[in-house]
Coordinates of C-alpha atoms in Angstrom, one line a residue:
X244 CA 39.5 78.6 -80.7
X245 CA 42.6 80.0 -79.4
X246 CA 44.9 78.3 -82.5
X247 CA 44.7 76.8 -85.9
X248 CA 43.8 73.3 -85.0
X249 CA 47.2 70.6 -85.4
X250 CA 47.1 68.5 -88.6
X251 CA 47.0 64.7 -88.2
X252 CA 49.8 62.2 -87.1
X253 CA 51.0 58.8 -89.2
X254 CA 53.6 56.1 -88.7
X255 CA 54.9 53.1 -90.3
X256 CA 56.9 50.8 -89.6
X257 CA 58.6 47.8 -91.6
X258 CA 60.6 45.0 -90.3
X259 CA 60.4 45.0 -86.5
X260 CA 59.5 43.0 -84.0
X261 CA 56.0 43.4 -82.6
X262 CA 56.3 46.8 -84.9
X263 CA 52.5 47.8 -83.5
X264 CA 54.5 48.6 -80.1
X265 CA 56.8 51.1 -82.1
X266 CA 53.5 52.6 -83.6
X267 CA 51.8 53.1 -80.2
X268 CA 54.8 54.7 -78.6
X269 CA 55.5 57.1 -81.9
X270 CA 51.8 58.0 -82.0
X271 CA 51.8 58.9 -77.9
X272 CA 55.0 60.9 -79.1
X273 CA 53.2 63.3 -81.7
X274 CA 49.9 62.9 -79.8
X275 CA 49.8 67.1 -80.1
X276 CA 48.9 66.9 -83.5
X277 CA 45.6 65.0 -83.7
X278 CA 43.4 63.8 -79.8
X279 CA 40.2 62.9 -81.2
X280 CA 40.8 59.5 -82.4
X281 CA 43.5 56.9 -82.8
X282 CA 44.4 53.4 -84.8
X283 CA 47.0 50.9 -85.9
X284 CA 46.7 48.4 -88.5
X285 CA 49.1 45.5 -88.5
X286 CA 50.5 42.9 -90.6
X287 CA 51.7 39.4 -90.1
X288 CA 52.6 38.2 -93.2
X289 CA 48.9 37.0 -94.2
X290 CA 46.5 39.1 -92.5
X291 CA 46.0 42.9 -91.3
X292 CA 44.1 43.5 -88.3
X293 CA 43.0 47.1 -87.1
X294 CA 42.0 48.2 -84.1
X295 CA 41.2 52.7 -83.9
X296 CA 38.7 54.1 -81.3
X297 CA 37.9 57.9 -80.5
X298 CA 40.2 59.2 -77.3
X299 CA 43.8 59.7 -76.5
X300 CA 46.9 56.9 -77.9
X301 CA 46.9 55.7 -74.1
X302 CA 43.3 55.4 -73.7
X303 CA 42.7 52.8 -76.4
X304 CA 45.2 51.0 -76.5
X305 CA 46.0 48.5 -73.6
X306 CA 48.3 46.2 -73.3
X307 CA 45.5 43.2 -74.5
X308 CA 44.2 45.2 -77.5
X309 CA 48.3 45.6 -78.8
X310 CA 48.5 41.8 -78.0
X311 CA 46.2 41.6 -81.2
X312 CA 48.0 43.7 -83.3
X313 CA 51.0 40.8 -84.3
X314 CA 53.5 41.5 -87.0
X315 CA 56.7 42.8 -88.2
X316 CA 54.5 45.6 -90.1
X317 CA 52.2 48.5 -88.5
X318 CA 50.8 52.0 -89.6
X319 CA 49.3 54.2 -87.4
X320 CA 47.4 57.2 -87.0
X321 CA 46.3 60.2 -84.7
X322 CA 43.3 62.6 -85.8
X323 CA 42.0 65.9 -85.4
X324 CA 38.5 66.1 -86.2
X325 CA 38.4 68.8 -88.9
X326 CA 35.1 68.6 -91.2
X327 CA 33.0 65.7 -91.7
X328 CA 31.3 63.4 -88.8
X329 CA 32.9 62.9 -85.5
X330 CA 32.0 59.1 -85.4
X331 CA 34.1 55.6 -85.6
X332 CA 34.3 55.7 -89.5
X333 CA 36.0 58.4 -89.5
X334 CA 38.6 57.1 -88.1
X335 CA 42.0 55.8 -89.3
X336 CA 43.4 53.3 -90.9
X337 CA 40.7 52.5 -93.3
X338 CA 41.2 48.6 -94.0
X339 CA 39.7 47.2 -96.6
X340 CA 39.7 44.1 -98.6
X341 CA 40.3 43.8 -102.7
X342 CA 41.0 41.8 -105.3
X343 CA 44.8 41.8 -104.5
X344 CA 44.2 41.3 -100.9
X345 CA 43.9 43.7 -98.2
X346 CA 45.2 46.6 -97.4
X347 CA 45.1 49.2 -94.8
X348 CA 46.1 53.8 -95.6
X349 CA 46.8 56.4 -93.2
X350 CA 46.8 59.7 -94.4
X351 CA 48.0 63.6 -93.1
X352 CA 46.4 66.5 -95.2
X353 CA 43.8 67.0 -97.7
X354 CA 42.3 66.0 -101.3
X355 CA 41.3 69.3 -102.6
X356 CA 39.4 67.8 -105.8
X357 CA 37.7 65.2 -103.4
X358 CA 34.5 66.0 -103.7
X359 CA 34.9 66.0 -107.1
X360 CA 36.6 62.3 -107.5
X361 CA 34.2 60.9 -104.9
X362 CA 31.0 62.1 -106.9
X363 CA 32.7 60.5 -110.2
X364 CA 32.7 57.2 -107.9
X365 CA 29.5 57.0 -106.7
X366 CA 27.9 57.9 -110.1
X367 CA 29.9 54.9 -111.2
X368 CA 28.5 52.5 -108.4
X369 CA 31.2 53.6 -105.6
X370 CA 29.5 52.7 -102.2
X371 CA 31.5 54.7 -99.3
X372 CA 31.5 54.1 -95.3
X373 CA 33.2 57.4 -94.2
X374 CA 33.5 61.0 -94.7
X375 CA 37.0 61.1 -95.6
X376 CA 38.5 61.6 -98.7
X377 CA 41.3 59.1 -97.7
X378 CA 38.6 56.7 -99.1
X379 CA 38.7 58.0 -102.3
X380 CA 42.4 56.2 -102.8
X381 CA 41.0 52.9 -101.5
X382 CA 38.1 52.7 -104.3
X383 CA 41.1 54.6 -107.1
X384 CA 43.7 51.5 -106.1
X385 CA 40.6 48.9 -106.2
X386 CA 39.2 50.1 -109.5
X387 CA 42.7 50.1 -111.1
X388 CA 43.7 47.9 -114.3
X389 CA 47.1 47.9 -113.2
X390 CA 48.9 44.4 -112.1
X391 CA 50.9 45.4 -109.0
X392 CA 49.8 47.0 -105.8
X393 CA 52.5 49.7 -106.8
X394 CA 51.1 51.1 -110.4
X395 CA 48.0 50.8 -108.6
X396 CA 48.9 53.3 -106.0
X397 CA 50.8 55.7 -108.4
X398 CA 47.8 55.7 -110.8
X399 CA 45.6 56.6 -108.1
X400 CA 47.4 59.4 -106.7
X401 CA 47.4 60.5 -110.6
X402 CA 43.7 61.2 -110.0
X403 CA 44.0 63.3 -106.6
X404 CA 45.4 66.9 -106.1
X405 CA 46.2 68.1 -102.6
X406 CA 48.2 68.2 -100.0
X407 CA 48.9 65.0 -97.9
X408 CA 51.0 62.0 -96.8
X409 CA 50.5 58.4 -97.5
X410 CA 51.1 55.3 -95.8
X411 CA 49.9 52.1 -97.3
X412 CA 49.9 49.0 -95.7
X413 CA 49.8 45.6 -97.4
X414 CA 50.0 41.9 -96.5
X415 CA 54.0 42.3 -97.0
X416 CA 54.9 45.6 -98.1
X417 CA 54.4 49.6 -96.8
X418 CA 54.4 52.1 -99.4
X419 CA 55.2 55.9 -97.9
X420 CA 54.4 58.9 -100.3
X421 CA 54.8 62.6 -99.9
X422 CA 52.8 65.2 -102.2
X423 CA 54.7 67.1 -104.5
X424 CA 54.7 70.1 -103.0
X425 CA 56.3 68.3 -99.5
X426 CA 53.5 70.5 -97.6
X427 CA 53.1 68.0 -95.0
X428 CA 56.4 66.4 -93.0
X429 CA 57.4 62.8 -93.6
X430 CA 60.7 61.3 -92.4
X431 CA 62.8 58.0 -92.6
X432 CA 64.5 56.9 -90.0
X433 CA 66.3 53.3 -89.5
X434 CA 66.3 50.8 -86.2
X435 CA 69.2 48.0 -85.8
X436 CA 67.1 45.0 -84.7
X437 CA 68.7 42.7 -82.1
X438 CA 69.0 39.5 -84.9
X439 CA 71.6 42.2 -86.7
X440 CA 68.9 43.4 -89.6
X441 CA 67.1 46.5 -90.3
X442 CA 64.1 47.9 -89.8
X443 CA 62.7 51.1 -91.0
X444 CA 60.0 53.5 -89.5
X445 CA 58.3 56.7 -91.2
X446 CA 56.9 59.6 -89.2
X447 CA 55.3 63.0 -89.4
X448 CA 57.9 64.0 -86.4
X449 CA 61.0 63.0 -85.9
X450 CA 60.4 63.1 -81.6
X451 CA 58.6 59.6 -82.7
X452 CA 62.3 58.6 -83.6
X453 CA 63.9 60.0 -80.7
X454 CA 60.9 57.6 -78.1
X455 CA 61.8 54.4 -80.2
X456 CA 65.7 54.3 -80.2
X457 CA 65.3 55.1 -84.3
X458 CA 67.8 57.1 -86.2
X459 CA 66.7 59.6 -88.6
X460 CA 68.4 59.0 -91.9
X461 CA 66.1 61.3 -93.9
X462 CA 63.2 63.7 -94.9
X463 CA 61.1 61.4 -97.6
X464 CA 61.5 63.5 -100.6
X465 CA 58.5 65.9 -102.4
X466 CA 56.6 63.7 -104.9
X467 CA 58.9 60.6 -103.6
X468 CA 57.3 57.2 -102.9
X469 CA 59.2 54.1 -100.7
X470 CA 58.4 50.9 -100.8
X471 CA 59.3 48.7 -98.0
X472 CA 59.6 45.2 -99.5
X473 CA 60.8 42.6 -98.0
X474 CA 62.4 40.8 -101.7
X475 CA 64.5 44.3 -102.4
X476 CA 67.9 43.9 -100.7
X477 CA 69.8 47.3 -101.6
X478 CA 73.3 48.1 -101.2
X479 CA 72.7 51.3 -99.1
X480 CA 70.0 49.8 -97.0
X481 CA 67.4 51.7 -97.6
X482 CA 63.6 51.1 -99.3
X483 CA 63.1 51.4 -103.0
X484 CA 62.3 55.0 -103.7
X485 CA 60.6 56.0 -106.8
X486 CA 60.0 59.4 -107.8
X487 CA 56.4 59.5 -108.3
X488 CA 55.9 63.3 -109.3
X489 CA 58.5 66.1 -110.3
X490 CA 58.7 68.3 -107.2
X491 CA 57.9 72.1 -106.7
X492 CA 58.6 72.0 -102.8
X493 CA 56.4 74.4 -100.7
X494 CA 56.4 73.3 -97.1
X495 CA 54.2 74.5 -95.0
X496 CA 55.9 77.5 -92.5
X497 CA 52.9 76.9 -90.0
X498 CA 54.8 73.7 -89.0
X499 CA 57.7 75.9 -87.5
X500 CA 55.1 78.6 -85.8
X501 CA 53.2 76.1 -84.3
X502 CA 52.0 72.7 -85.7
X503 CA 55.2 70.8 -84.7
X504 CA 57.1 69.6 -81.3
X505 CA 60.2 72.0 -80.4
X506 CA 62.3 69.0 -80.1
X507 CA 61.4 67.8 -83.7
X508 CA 63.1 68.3 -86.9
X509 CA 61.3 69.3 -89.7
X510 CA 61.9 70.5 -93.1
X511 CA 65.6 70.8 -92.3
X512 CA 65.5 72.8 -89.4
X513 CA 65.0 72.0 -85.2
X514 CA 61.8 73.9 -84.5
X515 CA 62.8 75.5 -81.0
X516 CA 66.1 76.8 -82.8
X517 CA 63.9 78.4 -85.2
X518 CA 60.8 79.6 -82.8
X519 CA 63.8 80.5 -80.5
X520 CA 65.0 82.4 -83.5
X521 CA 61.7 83.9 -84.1
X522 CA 61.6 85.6 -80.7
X523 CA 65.0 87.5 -81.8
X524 CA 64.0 88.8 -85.0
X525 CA 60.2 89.9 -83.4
X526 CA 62.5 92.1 -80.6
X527 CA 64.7 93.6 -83.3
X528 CA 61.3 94.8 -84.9
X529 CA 59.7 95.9 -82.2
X530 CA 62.0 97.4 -79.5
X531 CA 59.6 98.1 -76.5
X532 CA 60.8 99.4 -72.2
X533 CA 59.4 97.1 -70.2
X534 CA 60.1 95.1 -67.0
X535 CA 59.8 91.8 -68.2
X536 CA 58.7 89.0 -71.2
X537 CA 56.4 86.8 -70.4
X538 CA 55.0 84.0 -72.8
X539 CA 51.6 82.4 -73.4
X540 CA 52.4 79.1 -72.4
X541 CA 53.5 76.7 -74.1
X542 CA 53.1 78.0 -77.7
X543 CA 55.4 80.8 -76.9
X544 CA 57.8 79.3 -74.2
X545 CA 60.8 79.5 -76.8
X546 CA 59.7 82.8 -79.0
X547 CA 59.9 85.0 -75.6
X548 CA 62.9 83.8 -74.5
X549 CA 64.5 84.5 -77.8
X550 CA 63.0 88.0 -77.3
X551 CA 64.5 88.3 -74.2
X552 CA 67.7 87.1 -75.2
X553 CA 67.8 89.9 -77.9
X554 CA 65.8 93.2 -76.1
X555 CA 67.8 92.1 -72.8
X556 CA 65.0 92.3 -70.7
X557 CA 64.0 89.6 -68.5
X558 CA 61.7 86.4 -68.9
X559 CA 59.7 85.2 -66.4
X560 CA 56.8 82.8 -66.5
X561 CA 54.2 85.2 -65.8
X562 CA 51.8 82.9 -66.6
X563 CA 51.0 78.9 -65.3
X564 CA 49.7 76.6 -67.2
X565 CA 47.2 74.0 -66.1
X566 CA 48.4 70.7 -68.1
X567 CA 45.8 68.4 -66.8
X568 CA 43.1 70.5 -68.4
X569 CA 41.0 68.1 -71.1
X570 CA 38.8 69.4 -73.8
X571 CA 35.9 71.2 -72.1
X572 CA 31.7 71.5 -73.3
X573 CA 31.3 74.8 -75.4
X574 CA 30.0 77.5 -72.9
X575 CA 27.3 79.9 -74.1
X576 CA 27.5 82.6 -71.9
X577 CA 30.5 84.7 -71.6
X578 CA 31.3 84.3 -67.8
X579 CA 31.9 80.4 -68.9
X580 CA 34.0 81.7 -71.9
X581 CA 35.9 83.7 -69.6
X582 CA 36.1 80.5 -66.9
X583 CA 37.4 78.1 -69.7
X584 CA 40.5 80.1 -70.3
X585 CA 41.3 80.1 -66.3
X586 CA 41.2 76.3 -66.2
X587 CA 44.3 76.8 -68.7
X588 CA 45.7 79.9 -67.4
X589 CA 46.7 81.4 -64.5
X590 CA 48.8 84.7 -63.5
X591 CA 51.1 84.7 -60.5
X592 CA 49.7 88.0 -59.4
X593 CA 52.5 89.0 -57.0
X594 CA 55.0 88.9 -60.0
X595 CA 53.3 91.3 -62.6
X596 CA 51.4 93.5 -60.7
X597 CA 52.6 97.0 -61.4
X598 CA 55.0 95.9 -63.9
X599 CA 55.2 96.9 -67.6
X600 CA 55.0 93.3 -69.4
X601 CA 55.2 91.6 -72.7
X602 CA 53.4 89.0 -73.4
X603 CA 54.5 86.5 -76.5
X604 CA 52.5 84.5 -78.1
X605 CA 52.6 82.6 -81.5
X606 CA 49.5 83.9 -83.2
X607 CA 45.8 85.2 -83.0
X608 CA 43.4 83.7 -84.8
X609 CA 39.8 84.9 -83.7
X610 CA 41.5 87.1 -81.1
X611 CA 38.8 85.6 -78.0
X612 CA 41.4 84.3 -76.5
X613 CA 43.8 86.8 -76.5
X614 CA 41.4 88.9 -74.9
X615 CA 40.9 86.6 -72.0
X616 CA 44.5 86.2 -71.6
X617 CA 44.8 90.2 -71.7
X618 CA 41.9 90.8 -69.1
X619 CA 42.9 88.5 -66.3
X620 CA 46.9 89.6 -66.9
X621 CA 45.1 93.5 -66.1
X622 CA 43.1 92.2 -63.1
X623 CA 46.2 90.8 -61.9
X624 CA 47.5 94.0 -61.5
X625 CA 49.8 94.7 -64.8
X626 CA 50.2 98.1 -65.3
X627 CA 51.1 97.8 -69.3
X628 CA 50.4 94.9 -71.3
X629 CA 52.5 94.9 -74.5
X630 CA 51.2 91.6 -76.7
X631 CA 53.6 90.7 -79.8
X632 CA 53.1 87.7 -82.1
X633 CA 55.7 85.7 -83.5
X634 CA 54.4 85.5 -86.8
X635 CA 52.6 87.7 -89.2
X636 CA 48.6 88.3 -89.2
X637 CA 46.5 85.0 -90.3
X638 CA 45.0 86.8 -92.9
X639 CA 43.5 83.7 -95.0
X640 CA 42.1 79.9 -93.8
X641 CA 44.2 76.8 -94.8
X642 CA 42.8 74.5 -97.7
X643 CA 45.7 72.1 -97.2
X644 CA 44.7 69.9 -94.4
X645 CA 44.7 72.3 -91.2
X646 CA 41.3 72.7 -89.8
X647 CA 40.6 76.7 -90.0
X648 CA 38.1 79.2 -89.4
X649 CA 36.2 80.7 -92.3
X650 CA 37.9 84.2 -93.5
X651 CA 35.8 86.2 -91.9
X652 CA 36.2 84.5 -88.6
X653 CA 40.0 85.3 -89.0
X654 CA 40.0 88.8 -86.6
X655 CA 43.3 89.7 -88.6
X656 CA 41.3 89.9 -92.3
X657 CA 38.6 91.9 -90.8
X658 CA 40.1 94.3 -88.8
X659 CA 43.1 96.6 -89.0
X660 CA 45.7 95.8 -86.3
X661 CA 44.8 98.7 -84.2
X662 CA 41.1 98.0 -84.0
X663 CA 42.6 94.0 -83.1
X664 CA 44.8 95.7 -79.9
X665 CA 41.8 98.0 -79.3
X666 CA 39.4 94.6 -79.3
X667 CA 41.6 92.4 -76.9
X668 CA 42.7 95.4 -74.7
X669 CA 46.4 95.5 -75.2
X670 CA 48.2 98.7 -74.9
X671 CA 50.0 97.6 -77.6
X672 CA 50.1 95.4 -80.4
X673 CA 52.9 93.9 -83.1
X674 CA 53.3 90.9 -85.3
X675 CA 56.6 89.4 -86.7
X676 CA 56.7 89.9 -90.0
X677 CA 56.7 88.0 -93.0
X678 CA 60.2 88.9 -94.2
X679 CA 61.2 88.2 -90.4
X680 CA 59.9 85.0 -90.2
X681 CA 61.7 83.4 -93.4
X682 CA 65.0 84.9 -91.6
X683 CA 63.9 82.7 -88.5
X684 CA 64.2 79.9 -90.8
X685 CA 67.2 80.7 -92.9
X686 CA 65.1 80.6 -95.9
X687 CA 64.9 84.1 -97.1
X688 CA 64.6 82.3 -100.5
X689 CA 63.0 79.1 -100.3
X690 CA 59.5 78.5 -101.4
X691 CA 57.4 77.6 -98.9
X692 CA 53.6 77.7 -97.9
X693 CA 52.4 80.6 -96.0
X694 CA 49.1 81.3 -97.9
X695 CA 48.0 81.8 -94.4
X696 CA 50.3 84.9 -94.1
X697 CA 49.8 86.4 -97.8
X698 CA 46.7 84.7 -99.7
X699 CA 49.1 83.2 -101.9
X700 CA 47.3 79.8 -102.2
X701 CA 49.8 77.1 -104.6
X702 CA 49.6 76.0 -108.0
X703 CA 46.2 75.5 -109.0
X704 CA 44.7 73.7 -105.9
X705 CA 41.0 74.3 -105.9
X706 CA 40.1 76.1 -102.0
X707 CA 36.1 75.1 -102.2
X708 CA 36.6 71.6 -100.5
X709 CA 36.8 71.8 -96.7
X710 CA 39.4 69.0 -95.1
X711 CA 37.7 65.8 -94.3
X712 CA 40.9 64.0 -94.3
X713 CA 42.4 64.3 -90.4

């Protein structure tokens, strides 16, 4: 695995016109952040239907299966298998019917006392379909004393801990809810509908916003909830909001390095600005002669050119990427290994031989693939091969929701950084650092996530539960 696998994409959308078409075009939009499987629940005013397959956004749904999905309501939802089962119930939405009616949840991140809550549920007579702890909330809400669909949801989310986002579909309303920690990206945007009202959309990325003619009004809030009701009628125009959990915001920096689209928005901040931004601070670090920058395409397209811009040496794309390249079988010999990266990758030879080149990149995980990468830039003819990465070391796996190798799979825990350039063959080797990075973003100050970077894990949440969620 070359990079920390992407964490999972949700939508909602309240108010629209055949809103399922809005959630198939924002989940083809932020497709990069989950290809395994795909699904869209969608209301009509008395009954949610569901269709979700495994594949890409454009495989499963055709033009006849979003004939099905009628309404002026629809969530949505790309995964990335992380643990659990790779099969059909694992898949998202999960639908189910209750005592109030039905309902349908999409959820981004991860439960970290899941195991636990799911246990307590079973030994009370709990029977579960999936392996995701996303099905925890549907038995919480179910099992609830409270009246409304709304205490229901708040006092089940009283009995989780973890990192995630939330979108609930009923019969007539959409509840959206952010952790308190805002670890995962949510945003609210607005769309003017042709009869003159509103409707409203929520999205991991804004680039969903940007596809389907929304405006982006605002980040949802840390420990905020909306609820998109069709009875409130507010003087701003915007949901009911209800702050469901005091804050202690700690977004997660990986979202900037990597996770995210450059032409999204998140946490405040465009993420090629900042990756762009990245680049500069990496070449004031680490000054290196040589004839040319090069990134690893695409992850570091926009870190190398802010390295050039800074160090004033040229960019060129030394190296082509293949984009019609799909998910290939798992090779066991290392000739295969070595062919797998080649279907991605290939050096224009006559451009880099001879040359002294650095090559960008936005981070090594296992350090396999940098190595490929390194070895078919030298039999391409390079003469110096200079590898910076524009963040610092992955020291420590994510419990949050990102699917990541065990620690001692990380090559950057293990080994010290000159045994990592001696390992994937570079003559030399530098990572941005950590004070660097929060420069990138402007937030020098500004809690946020990087447990990644430092081990510095938040709050209390427990790290033995492995994500089941995406």
């Amino acid at each position: 695995m070359k990079h920390w696998n992407e964490e999972c994409a949700v939508v909602g959308v309240y108010n629209v016109e055949n809103a399922s078409i809005l959630s198939y075009y924002s989940l083809f939009a932020m497709q990069h952040r989950g290809q395994e499987a795909s699904g869209i629940s969608a209301s009509n005013g008395s009954k949610i239907t569901t269709i979700k397959n495994t594949g890409l956004v454009t495989k499963i749904f055709t033009e006849k299966r979003l004939n099905k999905l009628q309404g002026r309501s629809s969530i949505g939802h790309n995964r990335y298998s992380t643990a659990g089962e790779d099969s059909m119930n694992d898949t998202q939405p999960i639908f189910a019917r209750y005592d109030l009616g039905e309902m349908a949840i999409a959820h981004n991140g991860n439960l970290t006392n899941a195991k636990q809550v799911r246990q307590m549920l079973i030994n009370e007579g709990a029977i579960f379909q999936s392996h995701l702890d996303t099905e925890n909330l549907i038995h919480l809400i179910a099992r609830s004393k409270k009246q409304s669909l709304t205490d229901r949801i708040i006092d089940a989310l009283g009995q989780v801990d973890g990192a995630y986002c939330f979108i609930f579909l009923s019969r007539t309303k959409m509840f959206a809810i952010r952790d308190r920690y805002g670890l995962r990206p949510l945003s609210l945007g607005k769309i003017q509908n042709q009869d003159g009202s509103t409707g409203y959309i929520v999205a991991s990325e804004s680039c969903a916003f940007d596809l389907v003619g929304a405006e982006f009004v605002r980040e949802v809030k840390a420990g905020e909830m909306l609820i998109f009701d069709g009875a409130y009628s507010l003087s701003d125009n915007q949901p009911k909001s209800i702050q469901v959990f005091e804050p202690n915001e700690h977004p997660c920096v990986f979202e900037h390095v990597y996770f995210a689209r450059p032409d999204s928005n998140v946490f405040g901040h465009n993420v090629y600005k900042a990756r762009k931004q990245m680049g500069i601070e990496l070449a004031k670090e680490h000054k290196i002669e040589a004839d040319m920058v090069i990134p690893v395409p695409d992850s570091g397209v926009a870190a190398a050119i802010g390295y050039s811009k800074q160090s004033g040496i040229d960019f060129e794309l030394g190296l082509i990427r293949n984009h019609y390249v799909g998910r290939t079988f798992i090779e066991p010999t290392q000739q295969q290994r070595e062919l797998k990266v080649r279907l991605k990758l290939n050096p224009i030879a006559e451009l880099i031989a001879n040359k002294d080149i650095i090559v960008i990149d936005d981070s090594v995980v296992r350090g396999t693939t940098s190595k490929q990468i390194i070895k078919i830039l030298r039999q391409a003819g390079a003469r110096k091969i200079h590898l910076l990465i524009s963040s610092p070391p992955t020291i420590s796996p994510c419990f949050y929701g990102v699917d990541t190798p065990h620690k001692e799979e990380l090559i950057c825990a293990n080994k010290s950084i000159g045994k990592v350039r001696k390992y994937i063959g570079a003559d030399s080797l530098g990572f941005l650092s950590i004070e660097g990075l929060m420069r990138s973003l402007g937030n020098e100050n500004k809690p946020m996530c990087k447990a990644c970077f430092d081990e510095m894990y938040i709050d209390d949440f427990t790290k033995a539960n492995p994500c089941v969620s995406c």
